[in-house]
């Protein structure tokens, strides 16, 4: 199976590349130059877009101008006018040898989709390693539901997130669940990867289930931390998730 390759862009973005023989998939090209450089003499087979934010789509016009016949898959959102194919929840996207299913993952934005298949998931800014996207447009209940859907994928699924936020996320995760030994190990691994300027991604769904506090709002230790932070125990998973998300928003 082809291993997805993260191309660094801007401050902390990753544009994902997947290759198998002549087939090449480009996901969330926020910038064209690093993609064109990496493609060399080859061309993309298709472009996938998870959501409308500039750091995920600003490279698309230049790629489209260069390869006008390459299909551009994106959620049905007028803020992504350049798309040639619209996808919504449950749609199957077939590209070269690959087959992906679109999963609606609202929360960070209303129309965000993840593309799941071939043992991996391109999840945009919905889930990050040890974290999740900020709630710019959706509600905590929506985001929690989106994360639950991603967390239900097979444990060995490779999680291809679009930002290198893992080290900062690890600091918050350790603050809310200091007794989690799997998290401690992941944090140490992340520190050594970052010390070598290496990507901490892809992660796996198994690792996130064990370490990511936003998938662990049922953990007794996290509930205890939240009760301390809020001054009262959260009532139910949605309140726990909402409290965790807003705590993280202000965490430095
Ligand atoms: Zn975003
Ligand atoms: Fe982003």
CSV table of C-alpha atoms and ligand atoms in Angstrom, one decimal:
chain,number,residue,atom,x,y,z
A,1,UNK,CA,0.0,0.0,0.0
A,2,UNK,CA,1.2,3.5,-0.8
A,3,UNK,CA,2.2,5.5,2.1
A,4,UNK,CA,0.9,9.1,2.2
A,5,UNK,CA,3.6,11.8,2.1
A,6,UNK,CA,3.2,15.1,3.9
A,7,UNK,CA,4.6,18.2,2.0
A,8,UNK,CA,5.2,21.0,4.5
A,9,UNK,CA,3.7,24.4,3.5
A,10,UNK,CA,3.5,27.7,5.2
A,11,UNK,CA,4.1,27.8,8.9
A,12,UNK,CA,2.7,24.4,9.9
A,13,UNK,CA,0.5,23.0,7.1
A,14,UNK,CA,0.8,19.7,5.4
A,15,UNK,CA,-0.3,19.1,1.8
A,16,UNK,CA,-0.7,15.3,1.4
A,17,UNK,CA,0.5,13.4,-1.6
A,18,UNK,CA,-0.4,9.8,-2.3
A,19,UNK,CA,1.3,7.9,-5.1
A,20,UNK,CA,0.9,4.5,-6.7
A,21,UNK,CA,2.7,4.1,-10.0
A,22,UNK,CA,1.5,6.8,-12.2
A,23,UNK,CA,-1.5,7.7,-10.0
A,24,UNK,CA,-1.0,10.8,-7.8
A,25,UNK,CA,-3.4,12.3,-5.4
A,26,UNK,CA,-2.9,15.8,-3.9
A,27,UNK,CA,-4.9,16.8,-0.8
A,28,UNK,CA,-5.6,20.3,0.4
A,29,UNK,CA,-3.0,22.2,-1.7
A,30,UNK,CA,-2.9,25.5,0.1
A,31,UNK,CA,0.2,26.4,-1.9
A,32,UNK,CA,1.1,25.3,-5.4
A,33,UNK,CA,4.8,25.8,-5.5
A,34,UNK,CA,5.8,23.0,-3.1
A,35,UNK,CA,3.4,20.6,-4.8
A,36,UNK,CA,4.8,21.4,-8.3
A,37,UNK,CA,8.3,21.0,-6.9
A,38,UNK,CA,7.5,17.6,-5.4
A,39,UNK,CA,5.6,16.4,-8.5
A,40,UNK,CA,8.7,17.0,-10.7
A,41,UNK,CA,7.8,15.7,-14.2
A,42,UNK,CA,4.7,13.9,-13.0
A,43,UNK,CA,1.1,15.2,-12.9
A,44,UNK,CA,-1.7,14.8,-10.4
A,45,UNK,CA,-4.5,12.4,-11.1
A,46,UNK,CA,-6.9,14.3,-8.8
A,47,UNK,CA,-7.1,17.0,-6.1
A,48,UNK,CA,-9.1,16.5,-2.9
A,49,UNK,CA,-10.2,19.5,-0.8
A,50,UNK,CA,-11.5,19.1,2.8
A,51,UNK,CA,-12.7,22.6,3.5
A,52,UNK,CA,-12.7,26.2,2.2
A,53,UNK,CA,-10.0,27.8,4.4
A,54,UNK,CA,-7.3,29.6,2.3
A,55,UNK,CA,-4.4,27.5,3.7
A,56,UNK,CA,-6.2,24.4,2.1
A,57,UNK,CA,-7.2,25.8,-1.3
A,58,UNK,CA,-5.1,28.8,-2.3
A,59,UNK,CA,-2.8,26.6,-4.4
A,60,UNK,CA,-5.6,25.1,-6.4
A,61,UNK,CA,-6.0,27.9,-9.1
A,62,UNK,CA,-2.4,27.5,-10.2
A,63,UNK,CA,-2.6,23.7,-10.3
A,64,UNK,CA,-5.9,24.0,-12.2
A,65,UNK,CA,-4.3,26.4,-14.7
A,66,UNK,CA,-1.4,24.0,-15.3
A,67,UNK,CA,-3.6,20.8,-15.5
A,68,UNK,CA,-7.1,21.9,-16.4
A,69,UNK,CA,-8.4,18.4,-16.9
A,70,UNK,CA,-7.5,17.2,-13.4
A,71,UNK,CA,-10.7,16.7,-11.3
A,72,UNK,CA,-11.0,18.8,-8.1
A,73,UNK,CA,-13.2,17.2,-5.5
A,74,UNK,CA,-14.6,19.4,-2.7
A,75,UNK,CA,-17.6,19.7,-0.5
A,76,UNK,CA,-20.6,21.6,-1.9
A,77,UNK,CA,-19.7,25.1,-0.6
A,78,UNK,CA,-19.8,28.3,-2.7
A,79,UNK,CA,-16.6,29.3,-0.9
A,80,UNK,CA,-14.8,26.7,-3.0
A,81,UNK,CA,-15.8,27.9,-6.5
A,82,UNK,CA,-13.0,26.1,-8.3
A,83,UNK,CA,-14.2,22.5,-7.6
A,84,UNK,CA,-15.2,20.3,-10.5
A,85,UNK,CA,-16.9,17.6,-8.5
A,86,UNK,CA,-19.0,18.0,-5.4
A,87,UNK,CA,-18.9,15.5,-2.6
A,88,UNK,CA,-21.2,15.0,0.4
A,89,UNK,CA,-21.5,12.5,3.2
A,90,UNK,CA,-21.4,8.9,1.9
A,91,UNK,CA,-20.3,9.7,-1.6
A,92,UNK,CA,-17.6,7.4,-3.0
A,93,UNK,CA,-14.7,9.0,-4.8
A,94,UNK,CA,-12.8,6.8,-7.2
A,95,UNK,CA,-9.4,7.9,-8.3
A,96,UNK,CA,-6.9,5.7,-10.2
A,97,UNK,CA,-6.5,2.6,-8.1
A,98,UNK,CA,-8.1,4.2,-5.0
A,99,UNK,CA,-11.5,4.4,-3.5
A,100,UNK,CA,-12.5,6.8,-0.8
A,101,UNK,CA,-15.7,7.6,1.0
A,102,UNK,CA,-16.6,11.1,2.0
A,103,UNK,CA,-17.5,11.5,5.7
A,104,UNK,CA,-19.2,14.8,6.7
A,105,UNK,CA,-17.2,16.2,9.7
A,106,UNK,CA,-18.7,19.6,10.6
A,107,UNK,CA,-17.4,21.5,13.5
A,108,UNK,CA,-14.3,23.5,12.4
A,109,UNK,CA,-16.4,24.5,9.3
A,110,UNK,CA,-20.0,23.6,8.5
A,111,UNK,CA,-19.3,21.8,5.2
A,112,UNK,CA,-16.0,20.0,6.0
A,113,UNK,CA,-15.5,16.5,4.7
A,114,UNK,CA,-12.9,13.8,5.4
A,115,UNK,CA,-11.9,11.3,2.8
A,116,UNK,CA,-11.6,7.7,4.2
A,117,UNK,CA,-10.3,4.6,2.4
A,118,UNK,CA,-7.3,2.6,1.5
A,119,UNK,CA,-6.3,2.3,5.2
A,120,UNK,CA,-6.1,6.1,5.7
A,121,UNK,CA,-8.2,9.2,6.2
A,122,UNK,CA,-7.5,12.7,5.0
A,123,UNK,CA,-9.3,14.6,7.8
A,124,UNK,CA,-8.4,18.2,7.1
A,125,UNK,CA,-8.8,20.4,10.2
A,126,UNK,CA,-11.4,18.2,12.0
A,127,UNK,CA,-9.0,15.9,14.0
A,128,UNK,CA,-5.4,16.6,14.8
A,129,UNK,CA,-3.0,14.4,16.5
A,130,UNK,CA,-3.7,14.9,20.2
A,131,UNK,CA,-6.2,17.6,19.3
A,132,UNK,CA,-9.1,18.8,17.1
A,133,UNK,CA,-9.9,21.8,15.1
A,134,UNK,CA,-11.2,25.0,16.5
A,135,UNK,CA,-15.0,25.5,16.3
A,136,UNK,CA,-15.2,28.4,13.8
A,137,UNK,CA,-18.6,27.5,12.5
A,138,UNK,CA,-20.0,24.4,14.2
A,139,UNK,CA,-21.3,23.5,17.6
A,140,UNK,CA,-19.5,21.3,20.2
A,141,UNK,CA,-22.1,18.6,19.6
A,142,UNK,CA,-21.4,18.6,15.9
A,143,UNK,CA,-17.6,18.4,16.4
A,144,UNK,CA,-18.0,15.6,19.0
A,145,UNK,CA,-20.1,13.7,16.5
A,146,UNK,CA,-17.6,14.2,13.8
A,147,UNK,CA,-14.7,13.0,16.0
A,148,UNK,CA,-16.8,10.0,17.1
A,149,UNK,CA,-17.2,9.0,13.4
A,150,UNK,CA,-13.5,9.3,12.8
A,151,UNK,CA,-12.6,7.4,16.0
A,152,UNK,CA,-14.9,4.6,14.8
A,153,UNK,CA,-12.6,3.8,11.8
A,154,UNK,CA,-10.4,0.8,12.1
A,155,UNK,CA,-7.6,1.3,14.6
A,156,UNK,CA,-4.7,1.0,12.1
A,157,UNK,CA,-6.2,3.7,9.9
A,158,UNK,CA,-3.5,6.3,9.1
A,159,UNK,CA,-4.7,9.8,10.2
A,160,UNK,CA,-3.5,12.4,7.8
A,161,UNK,CA,-4.1,15.8,9.4
A,162,UNK,CA,-3.3,19.0,7.8
A,163,UNK,CA,-1.3,20.8,10.5
A,164,UNK,CA,1.8,20.0,12.6
A,165,UNK,CA,0.2,21.0,15.9
A,166,UNK,CA,1.1,17.8,17.8
A,167,UNK,CA,3.8,19.2,20.1
A,168,UNK,CA,1.5,22.1,21.4
A,169,UNK,CA,-1.4,19.7,21.6
A,170,UNK,CA,0.7,17.3,23.7
A,171,UNK,CA,1.3,20.0,26.3
A,172,UNK,CA,-2.4,20.5,26.7
A,173,UNK,CA,-3.2,16.8,26.7
A,174,UNK,CA,-0.6,16.2,29.4
A,175,UNK,CA,-2.1,19.0,31.5
A,176,UNK,CA,-5.6,17.4,31.4
A,177,UNK,CA,-4.6,13.8,31.6
A,178,UNK,CA,-1.1,13.6,33.3
A,179,UNK,CA,-1.6,9.9,34.3
A,180,UNK,CA,-2.0,8.6,30.8
A,181,UNK,CA,1.2,6.6,30.1
A,182,UNK,CA,0.4,6.0,26.4
A,183,UNK,CA,0.1,9.8,26.1
A,184,UNK,CA,3.5,10.2,27.8
A,185,UNK,CA,5.1,7.9,25.3
A,186,UNK,CA,3.5,9.6,22.4
A,187,UNK,CA,4.6,13.0,23.7
A,188,UNK,CA,8.2,11.8,24.0
A,189,UNK,CA,8.1,10.4,20.5
A,190,UNK,CA,6.7,13.7,19.2
A,191,UNK,CA,9.4,15.7,21.0
A,192,UNK,CA,12.1,13.6,19.4
A,193,UNK,CA,10.5,13.8,15.9
A,194,UNK,CA,10.2,17.5,16.2
A,195,UNK,CA,13.8,17.9,17.4
A,196,UNK,CA,14.8,16.3,14.1
A,197,UNK,CA,12.3,18.5,12.2
A,198,UNK,CA,10.4,15.3,11.2
A,199,UNK,CA,6.6,15.1,10.8
A,200,UNK,CA,4.6,13.6,13.6
A,201,UNK,CA,2.0,12.5,11.1
A,202,UNK,CA,0.4,10.4,9.9
A,203,UNK,CA,-0.9,9.2,13.3
A,204,UNK,CA,-3.2,6.2,13.7
A,205,UNK,CA,-6.8,6.0,15.0
A,206,UNK,CA,-5.6,3.6,17.7
A,207,UNK,CA,-3.0,6.0,19.0
A,208,UNK,CA,-5.5,8.9,19.0
A,209,UNK,CA,-8.1,6.8,20.9
A,210,UNK,CA,-5.4,6.1,23.5
A,211,UNK,CA,-3.9,9.6,23.7
A,212,UNK,CA,-6.1,12.4,22.2
A,213,UNK,CA,-8.1,14.1,25.0
A,214,UNK,CA,-10.9,15.1,22.6
A,215,UNK,CA,-11.6,11.4,22.0
A,216,UNK,CA,-11.4,10.7,25.7
A,217,UNK,CA,-14.1,12.8,27.3
A,218,UNK,CA,-15.2,9.7,29.1
A,219,UNK,CA,-11.8,9.3,30.8
A,220,UNK,CA,-12.2,9.6,34.6
A,221,UNK,CA,-9.0,11.6,34.9
A,222,UNK,CA,-10.1,14.1,32.2
A,223,UNK,CA,-13.5,14.4,33.8
A,224,UNK,CA,-11.8,15.1,37.1
A,225,UNK,CA,-9.6,17.8,35.5
A,226,UNK,CA,-12.6,19.3,33.9
A,227,UNK,CA,-14.5,19.4,37.2
A,228,UNK,CA,-11.6,21.3,38.7
A,229,UNK,CA,-11.4,23.6,35.8
A,230,UNK,CA,-15.1,24.3,35.6
A,231,UNK,CA,-15.8,24.3,39.4
A,232,UNK,CA,-18.4,21.6,38.8
A,233,UNK,CA,-18.4,18.2,37.1
A,234,UNK,CA,-19.5,18.4,33.4
A,235,UNK,CA,-23.0,17.1,32.7
A,236,UNK,CA,-22.6,14.6,29.9
A,237,UNK,CA,-20.2,14.2,27.0
A,238,UNK,CA,-21.1,17.3,25.0
A,239,UNK,CA,-20.6,19.6,27.9
A,240,UNK,CA,-17.3,17.8,28.7
A,241,UNK,CA,-16.2,18.2,25.1
A,242,UNK,CA,-17.3,21.9,25.0
A,243,UNK,CA,-15.4,22.7,28.2
A,244,UNK,CA,-12.3,20.9,27.0
A,245,UNK,CA,-12.4,22.7,23.6
A,246,UNK,CA,-12.8,26.2,25.2
A,247,UNK,CA,-10.1,25.4,27.9
A,248,UNK,CA,-7.7,24.5,25.0
A,249,UNK,CA,-8.6,27.8,23.2
A,250,UNK,CA,-7.2,29.8,26.1
A,251,UNK,CA,-4.3,27.4,27.0
A,252,UNK,CA,-0.8,28.6,26.5
B,1,LIG,ZN1,-9.1,25.2,8.6
B,2,LIG,FE1,-6.0,24.8,8.2
